[in-house]
XYZ file of C-alpha atoms in Angstrom:
555
model
C -13.765 -15.684 26.613
C -11.245 -13.360 28.270
C -8.170 -11.606 26.917
C -5.304 -14.055 26.430
C -1.593 -13.149 26.574
C 0.677 -15.229 24.364
C 4.294 -15.459 23.198
C 4.897 -15.229 19.451
C 6.412 -18.468 18.183
C 8.579 -16.535 15.739
C 9.980 -13.401 17.418
C 9.253 -14.524 21.017
C 7.625 -11.186 21.870
C 4.373 -11.069 23.795
C 1.008 -10.260 22.230
C -2.625 -10.434 23.264
C -5.726 -11.963 21.757
C -8.945 -10.137 22.601
C -12.319 -11.792 23.300
C -13.693 -10.461 19.988
C -10.736 -12.060 18.200
C -11.621 -15.489 19.545
C -15.194 -15.024 18.346
C -13.999 -14.211 14.830
C -11.551 -17.114 14.688
C -14.326 -19.482 15.768
C -16.568 -18.093 13.027
C -13.818 -18.743 10.462
C -13.161 -22.238 11.832
C -9.488 -21.634 12.660
C -7.486 -21.713 15.894
C -6.144 -18.498 17.390
C -2.800 -17.471 15.845
C 0.572 -18.432 17.301
C 2.283 -15.422 15.673
C 2.102 -11.790 16.786
C 0.514 -9.128 14.529
C 3.905 -7.817 13.330
C 5.181 -11.246 12.285
C 1.854 -11.936 10.594
C 2.183 -8.641 8.707
C 5.703 -9.516 7.520
C 4.497 -12.778 6.013
C 1.718 -11.145 4.036
C 3.665 -8.028 3.038
C 6.187 -10.153 1.160
C 3.444 -10.963 -1.334
C 3.167 -7.320 -2.399
C 5.926 -6.193 -4.701
C 4.276 -3.001 -5.857
C 7.057 -0.891 -7.363
C 10.241 -2.960 -7.802
C 9.784 -3.778 -11.478
C 11.941 -5.487 -14.086
C 12.333 -5.780 -17.833
C 11.957 -9.309 -19.115
C 10.098 -11.249 -21.826
C 6.736 -12.953 -21.656
C 7.313 -16.707 -21.517
C 4.342 -17.285 -23.852
C 4.347 -14.602 -26.547
C 8.014 -13.662 -25.962
C 7.281 -9.944 -26.238
C 9.233 -7.566 -23.916
C 7.281 -6.777 -20.750
C 7.473 -5.053 -17.382
C 7.198 -7.534 -14.535
C 7.168 -7.642 -10.740
C 9.096 -10.910 -11.035
C 12.848 -10.688 -11.516
C 14.317 -12.331 -14.647
C 16.231 -14.584 -12.240
C 12.954 -15.767 -10.665
C 12.187 -19.459 -11.056
C 8.576 -18.726 -12.007
C 7.144 -18.878 -15.518
C 5.820 -15.362 -16.188
C 3.243 -14.294 -18.781
C 2.320 -10.763 -19.804
C -1.134 -9.688 -18.521
C -2.767 -10.164 -21.936
C -1.480 -13.730 -22.294
C -2.125 -14.636 -18.667
C -5.758 -13.487 -18.792
C -6.325 -15.163 -22.172
C -7.501 -18.659 -23.095
C -4.101 -19.558 -24.555
C -3.299 -21.746 -21.573
C -5.199 -23.910 -19.079
C -4.407 -23.708 -15.383
C -6.100 -27.052 -14.763
C -3.548 -28.791 -16.978
C -1.113 -28.291 -14.090
C -3.423 -30.026 -11.597
C -2.170 -32.854 -9.441
C -3.577 -35.416 -7.043
C -3.176 -34.613 -3.356
C -0.882 -37.068 -1.556
C -1.769 -37.433 2.121
C 1.688 -38.880 2.811
C 3.423 -35.625 1.887
C 3.196 -32.173 3.527
C 0.543 -30.002 1.892
C 2.804 -26.957 1.581
C 5.441 -29.012 -0.290
C 2.828 -30.056 -2.828
C 1.444 -26.537 -3.110
C 4.935 -25.119 -3.685
C 5.503 -27.545 -6.563
C 2.190 -26.475 -8.081
C 2.922 -22.746 -7.780
C 6.315 -23.173 -9.425
C 4.716 -24.835 -12.427
C 1.676 -22.582 -12.953
C 2.501 -19.366 -14.896
C 2.369 -16.062 -13.026
C 0.959 -12.771 -14.285
C 3.704 -10.182 -14.740
C 1.653 -7.531 -12.920
C -1.402 -7.711 -10.690
C -4.436 -6.679 -12.730
C -7.910 -6.845 -11.277
C -10.422 -8.998 -13.161
C -13.272 -6.908 -11.793
C -11.929 -3.343 -12.079
C -10.630 -2.967 -15.633
C -8.133 -0.195 -16.346
C -7.577 1.789 -19.538
C -4.157 2.868 -20.822
C -2.424 2.185 -17.519
C 0.235 -0.421 -18.410
C 2.543 0.317 -15.469
C -0.018 0.069 -12.678
C 0.323 -2.811 -10.219
C -2.038 -4.101 -7.538
C -4.592 -1.670 -8.915
C -7.615 -1.504 -11.183
C -10.436 0.582 -12.560
C -8.125 3.450 -13.544
C -7.513 5.463 -16.702
C -4.270 6.968 -18.042
C -2.301 6.157 -14.890
C 1.425 5.444 -14.594
C 3.297 3.721 -11.770
C 0.422 3.624 -9.329
C -0.301 0.879 -6.796
C -3.017 -0.089 -4.341
C -5.319 2.315 -6.166
C -8.729 2.341 -7.761
C -11.288 2.532 -8.971
C -11.947 5.822 -10.735
C -8.518 7.426 -10.804
C -7.480 9.279 -13.943
C -4.211 10.812 -15.151
C -2.306 9.985 -11.970
C 1.274 8.842 -11.498
C 3.886 7.835 -8.917
C 1.230 7.323 -6.252
C -0.139 4.753 -3.833
C -3.501 4.352 -2.131
C -5.765 6.500 -4.322
C -9.518 6.336 -4.741
C -11.587 8.558 -7.042
C -8.756 10.962 -7.879
C -7.726 12.953 -10.915
C -4.334 14.529 -11.679
C -2.529 13.283 -8.591
C 1.243 13.021 -8.857
C 3.432 11.777 -6.017
C 0.610 11.028 -3.622
C 0.062 8.629 -0.763
C -3.325 7.687 0.698
C -5.547 10.154 -1.153
C -9.232 10.044 -2.042
C -11.767 12.201 -3.861
C -9.130 14.793 -4.805
C -7.767 16.556 -7.880
C -4.538 18.344 -8.804
C -2.521 17.075 -5.847
C 1.281 16.977 -5.658
C 3.412 15.495 -2.878
C 0.429 14.830 -0.678
C 0.078 12.385 2.210
C -3.349 11.622 3.616
C -5.385 14.054 1.524
C -9.185 13.969 1.454
C -11.649 15.765 -0.825
C -9.257 18.551 -1.852
C -8.128 20.299 -5.027
C -4.978 22.184 -6.018
C -2.970 21.159 -2.957
C 0.785 20.502 -2.909
C 3.446 19.506 -0.348
C 0.815 18.827 2.299
C -0.197 16.204 4.840
C -3.399 15.371 6.738
C -5.588 17.741 4.766
C -9.328 17.710 4.174
C -11.509 19.935 1.995
C -8.757 22.394 1.061
C -8.289 24.363 -2.144
C -5.323 25.972 -3.934
C -2.905 25.755 -1.027
C 0.605 24.478 -0.327
C 2.606 23.290 2.674
C -0.344 22.476 4.898
C -0.266 20.204 7.929
C -3.386 19.056 9.778
C -5.688 21.562 8.122
C -9.364 21.572 7.125
C -11.291 23.879 4.813
C -8.449 26.220 3.791
C -8.293 28.192 0.571
C -5.251 30.040 -0.760
C -3.077 29.310 2.251
C 0.647 28.629 2.341
C 2.741 27.107 5.127
C -0.043 26.621 7.668
C -0.571 24.226 10.583
C -3.761 23.294 12.473
C -5.951 25.911 10.788
C -9.661 25.557 10.017
C -11.657 27.391 7.352
C -9.218 30.214 6.577
C -8.189 32.133 3.464
C -4.974 33.921 2.542
C -2.827 32.838 5.464
C 0.948 32.568 5.268
C 2.720 30.718 8.087
C -0.551 30.933 10.023
C -0.713 34.747 9.728
C -3.680 36.384 7.946
C -2.771 38.629 5.008
C -4.582 40.579 2.375
C -4.813 38.901 -1.020
C -2.142 41.211 -2.438
C 0.230 40.702 0.505
C -0.250 36.935 0.297
C 0.623 36.880 -3.400
C 3.798 38.880 -2.771
C 4.900 36.255 -0.258
C 3.983 33.213 -2.329
C 4.852 34.110 -5.923
C 8.668 34.178 -5.426
C 8.515 30.650 -3.989
C 6.159 28.776 -6.320
C 7.888 27.253 -9.338
C 11.438 27.613 -8.031
C 13.241 24.449 -6.947
C 15.700 26.266 -4.691
C 13.000 28.427 -3.074
C 10.715 25.438 -2.479
C 13.586 23.436 -0.992
C 14.455 26.259 1.399
C 10.830 26.841 2.388
C 10.260 23.119 3.011
C 13.160 23.088 5.458
C 11.837 26.157 7.274
C 8.299 24.789 7.330
C 9.456 21.558 8.990
C 11.003 23.626 11.788
C 7.952 25.900 11.997
C 5.508 22.977 12.260
C 7.305 21.482 15.277
C 6.019 24.403 17.375
C 2.423 23.205 17.046
C 0.626 20.330 18.792
C -0.502 17.353 16.746
C -3.377 14.961 17.270
C -2.594 11.550 18.658
C -3.775 10.106 15.330
C -4.822 11.213 11.867
C -8.123 9.377 11.660
C -11.036 11.149 10.022
C -14.773 10.706 10.559
C -14.214 7.348 12.238
C -15.727 5.804 15.370
C -14.193 3.291 17.790
C -10.962 2.773 15.858
C -7.313 2.348 16.840
C -4.447 2.772 14.422
C -3.819 5.622 12.012
C -4.944 7.083 8.697
C -8.408 5.588 8.992
C -11.129 7.323 6.939
C -14.892 7.044 7.520
C -14.739 3.671 9.282
C -15.956 2.164 12.531
C -15.025 -0.589 14.960
C -11.548 -1.156 13.509
C -8.562 -2.064 15.659
C -4.778 -2.001 15.182
C -5.086 -1.037 11.529
C -3.609 1.530 9.174
C -4.760 3.208 5.973
C -8.357 2.038 5.994
C -11.195 3.732 4.138
C -14.918 3.024 4.463
C -14.431 -0.140 6.550
C -16.296 -1.762 9.424
C -15.045 -4.353 11.912
C -11.641 -4.642 10.231
C -8.710 -5.520 12.496
C -4.927 -5.916 12.136
C -5.108 -4.749 8.518
C -3.283 -2.372 6.177
C -4.267 -0.433 3.053
C -7.841 -1.708 2.831
C -10.955 -0.122 1.375
C -14.647 -0.972 1.641
C -14.248 -4.186 3.678
C -16.317 -5.587 6.522
C -15.799 -8.212 9.250
C -12.215 -8.984 8.310
C -8.904 -9.711 10.046
C -5.286 -9.521 8.947
C -5.520 -8.441 5.331
C -3.330 -6.224 3.162
C -4.704 -4.309 0.200
C -8.001 -4.397 -1.725
C -10.872 -5.683 0.450
C -13.516 -3.985 -1.671
C -17.045 -5.297 -1.087
C -15.724 -8.249 0.912
C -16.404 -9.812 4.281
C -15.079 -12.645 6.398
C -11.535 -12.492 5.052
C -8.654 -13.772 7.188
C -4.950 -13.487 6.365
C -5.526 -12.397 2.764
C -3.546 -10.201 0.378
C -4.956 -8.395 -2.674
C -8.360 -10.010 -2.188
C -11.669 -8.349 -2.974
C -15.301 -8.896 -3.979
C -15.157 -12.135 -1.987
C -16.332 -13.807 1.212
C -15.019 -16.500 3.546
C -11.451 -16.485 2.297
C -8.580 -17.806 4.418
C -4.860 -17.293 3.850
C -4.859 -16.491 0.141
C -3.285 -14.136 -2.388
C -5.101 -12.425 -5.248
C -8.648 -13.731 -4.892
C -11.570 -11.962 -6.581
C -15.238 -12.850 -6.939
C -14.800 -16.002 -4.887
C -16.269 -17.650 -1.813
C -15.057 -20.343 0.579
C -11.465 -20.340 -0.629
C -8.340 -21.199 1.366
C -4.607 -21.220 0.643
C -4.969 -20.181 -2.986
C -3.091 -17.954 -5.444
C -4.764 -15.939 -8.210
C -8.160 -17.594 -7.880
C -11.105 -15.866 -9.511
C -14.837 -16.470 -9.943
C -14.651 -19.679 -7.937
C -16.089 -21.430 -4.903
C -14.906 -24.124 -2.537
C -11.261 -24.210 -3.620
C -8.219 -25.184 -1.549
C -4.563 -24.899 -2.538
C -5.142 -23.764 -6.130
C -3.177 -21.388 -8.355
C -4.325 -19.380 -11.376
C -7.770 -20.929 -11.693
C -11.093 -19.321 -12.543
C -14.696 -20.473 -12.819
C -14.180 -23.534 -10.658
C -15.707 -25.350 -7.715
C -14.527 -28.132 -5.410
C -10.906 -27.930 -6.583
C -7.718 -28.905 -4.755
C -4.226 -28.342 -6.235
C -5.929 -27.350 -9.531
C -7.769 -30.660 -9.768
C -11.578 -30.878 -9.630
C -13.420 -33.273 -7.311
C -16.998 -34.086 -6.442
C -18.253 -32.462 -3.252
C -17.906 -35.537 -1.029
C -14.293 -36.204 -1.976
C -13.463 -32.504 -1.751
C -14.730 -32.395 1.843
C -12.775 -35.508 2.812
C -9.468 -34.252 1.357
C -9.761 -30.699 2.691
C -10.549 -32.038 6.169
C -7.355 -34.106 5.995
C -5.303 -31.064 4.928
C -6.854 -28.876 7.629
C -5.992 -31.411 10.319
C -2.386 -31.538 9.095
C -2.116 -27.729 9.187
C -3.809 -27.478 12.585
C -1.380 -29.991 14.094
C 1.532 -27.982 12.686
C 0.094 -24.715 14.043
C -0.255 -23.327 10.509
C -3.992 -23.363 9.797
C -5.346 -19.839 9.730
C -1.895 -18.311 9.236
C -0.603 -16.977 5.933
C 1.808 -18.979 3.780
C 5.187 -19.775 5.370
C 8.294 -17.920 4.070
C 9.311 -20.885 1.886
C 6.388 -20.007 -0.402
C 7.169 -16.295 -0.757
C 6.758 -14.955 -4.268
C 9.258 -12.139 -3.768
C 12.373 -11.215 -1.826
C 11.904 -9.144 1.321
C 13.577 -6.048 -0.144
C 11.300 -6.105 -3.212
C 8.141 -5.650 -1.202
C 6.181 -3.348 1.068
C 7.604 -5.339 3.973
C 10.879 -3.485 3.430
C 9.004 -0.179 3.001
C 7.262 -0.502 6.340
C 9.435 -2.767 8.508
C 12.917 -2.391 6.976
C 15.569 -5.035 7.590
C 19.203 -5.406 6.576
C 20.092 -8.290 4.318
C 21.574 -10.232 7.238
C 18.469 -9.644 9.361
C 16.140 -10.767 6.574
C 18.118 -13.934 5.881
C 18.326 -14.737 9.603
C 14.526 -14.547 9.799
C 14.167 -16.983 6.910
C 13.326 -14.472 4.186
C 14.834 -14.129 0.723
C 16.896 -11.125 -0.413
C 17.368 -9.855 -3.976
C 20.883 -8.594 -4.690
C 20.183 -7.586 -8.286
C 17.420 -5.017 -8.187
C 17.018 -3.407 -11.602
C 18.595 0.034 -11.261
C 20.077 2.093 -14.077
C 22.826 4.572 -13.212
C 25.370 6.615 -15.127
C 23.182 7.105 -18.237
C 22.087 10.672 -17.521
C 22.087 13.163 -20.386
C 21.430 16.180 -18.165
C 23.101 16.790 -14.827
C 20.838 17.920 -11.981
C 22.795 21.138 -11.543
C 22.072 21.990 -15.190
C 18.304 21.767 -14.798
C 16.844 25.300 -14.764
C 15.697 26.313 -11.293
C 12.218 27.498 -12.261
C 9.626 25.391 -14.094
C 8.810 28.404 -16.286
C 12.298 28.115 -17.790
C 11.947 24.458 -18.809
C 10.621 23.366 -22.197
C 8.945 20.115 -23.208
C 12.308 18.904 -24.491
C 13.003 17.803 -20.925
C 10.999 14.617 -21.542
C 13.772 13.485 -23.908
C 16.435 13.803 -21.230
C 17.664 11.202 -18.755
C 18.119 12.596 -15.255
C 19.952 11.280 -12.190
C 18.614 11.247 -8.631
C 20.619 13.532 -6.360
C 20.323 10.985 -3.535
C 20.653 7.448 -4.928
C 22.013 8.328 -8.412
C 19.320 6.210 -10.093
C 18.405 7.434 -13.559
C 14.836 8.570 -14.181
C 12.806 10.419 -16.793
C 9.982 12.937 -16.873
C 6.903 11.666 -18.721
C 4.776 14.011 -20.808
C 1.701 13.974 -18.528
C 3.975 14.710 -15.588
C 5.599 17.677 -17.314
C 2.220 19.104 -18.269
C 1.084 18.769 -14.650
C 4.177 20.593 -13.370
C 3.481 23.433 -15.775
C -0.177 23.599 -14.744
C 0.608 23.644 -11.033
C 3.877 25.643 -11.194
C 5.787 22.736 -9.663
C 9.580 22.692 -10.104
C 11.108 19.567 -11.622
C 11.962 16.963 -8.959
C 15.659 16.226 -8.445
C 14.966 12.878 -6.762
C 13.803 9.700 -8.475
C 10.356 8.278 -7.819
C 11.695 5.622 -5.445
C 13.361 8.156 -3.158
C 10.289 10.402 -3.277
C 8.044 7.467 -2.409
C 10.207 6.487 0.550
C 10.204 10.090 1.757
C 6.390 10.052 1.766
C 6.388 6.827 3.788
C 8.737 8.499 6.273
C 6.395 11.480 6.508
C 3.446 9.170 7.073
C 5.231 7.571 10.007
C 5.559 3.943 11.103
C 2.709 1.445 11.112
C 3.235 0.958 14.823
C 1.392 2.234 17.866
C 3.393 3.631 20.797
C 2.358 4.528 24.312
C 2.854 8.208 25.136
C 1.309 10.825 27.371
C -0.640 13.806 26.144
C 1.690 16.799 26.269
C -1.123 18.888 27.752
C -3.101 16.786 30.263
C -0.620 13.892 30.614
C -3.332 11.313 29.910
C -1.958 8.057 28.409
C -2.476 7.960 24.647
C -1.650 5.655 21.759
C 0.026 7.155 18.697
C 2.400 6.336 15.860
C 4.745 9.064 17.126
C 7.456 7.279 19.116
C 8.122 8.658 22.634
C 11.542 9.979 21.598
C 10.218 12.002 18.649
C 10.226 15.812 19.097
C 6.639 16.473 18.015
C 4.161 17.813 20.579
C 1.345 15.251 20.790
C -2.083 16.007 22.274
C -4.882 13.600 23.031
C -8.022 14.045 20.951
C -9.841 15.971 23.698
C -7.020 18.447 24.327
C -6.452 18.934 20.606
C -10.108 19.822 20.096
C -10.176 22.157 23.106
C -6.796 23.870 22.797
C -6.044 23.858 19.080
C -9.199 23.828 17.003
């Protein structure tokens, strides 16, 4: 099989299918896709509402809850305790497949009758005292974290963590402790306001650094101590430079601006991959043979995927992936094998077009089931009848060009602007509607309730008492009200971090902007002019080196 060039049936842009892709699709028993990777990503990303949360009541116990489903949603929503309990039976919603009606119409009717869990909670990785986590599991004492776990403790306002402790405002971090405002941090401790850092200790404002200790405002350094803006200093001189800055909001804000300008003078690698072999994409840790992917950790043969950990032989998935193989077009799926086009599948095998299916085998078009086999639309069959019906459904989907693709937009659980689709491929309302996606006009945002104006917050963290946790603050950018939780305040005191003047949502978006787009651009190495692929667009001002020139000229 040779490389095949195709036109996306949605956006009409060209894309290619590689020989290895055809081999995988044949193994999974599906035709090659008719949509390009970006359009495929958009479909899946709309099934991950990680941080746009709402107050509402559980439709079973009627207690107040936090939910990823808007109160205006047409779904029945249960709190996690009720949804995971035996108080209801998902098979009571089962229905007989009608070969005279489109499968997706029947599946949509099923999904609008079966209750939904207010937040994604892993059945396999149980969390402790982490009621506000979403699309996460195996954590302890965590607050507003997503796509994280297991083994994170006392972390908040973060995404993409693994084996971390005391991480606040982090993005894509593993095996680290006492991290603040970090992006792409690996095996580090006591690091703040930094990006692309590995094995560093007690340092701030680092970019593309490895093995630093007690450094401040440094770029591209390796195994140094007591450096300030890349200049070596004595311990005493270094402290004189750093101490007036740490803890002060105004001083940190001014230094951050200067550091951004300072860092533009230095070359950057074409990508930020670490200890990986034969990979294309960015932010890929300790993985091999992965193509066109972003934010992978400990993966092998994973292609066209995003935010995945510990997966193997998988295409087009978003999130989770742990201890899984042979997944195709899956979201929030882990500890599973041979799963096609499904959302929230754990401990399952040979599953296709399912929602929230756990501990099951040979299921097609089911929602909310567990401990089942040979089930279609939440109804059990014997093996022979199951094979006959699923073959009929597959033929219908193949003829429509849908088999092997994720669910069509008509089945979306969330509006475009509630999900990571908007985080990573932002659209205006008109653009989203024109592409067939939903839009939520009534996001839950509280404004005008602040009890303490931002200009009245003391500049230095040393001047702020624990009474601050009783105050309501207002974001200086979007005006959204927010509060400081006790664990957060204690962390700021420990790390001498000034109180943030922006809400979590604005801080999170700023970290995504720092990470850069999940796109690959063609550029030329600024040193040798060799063609390279990078997520720095050609019109961006950064100096980009190929891997070889970076190693020779910078390291």
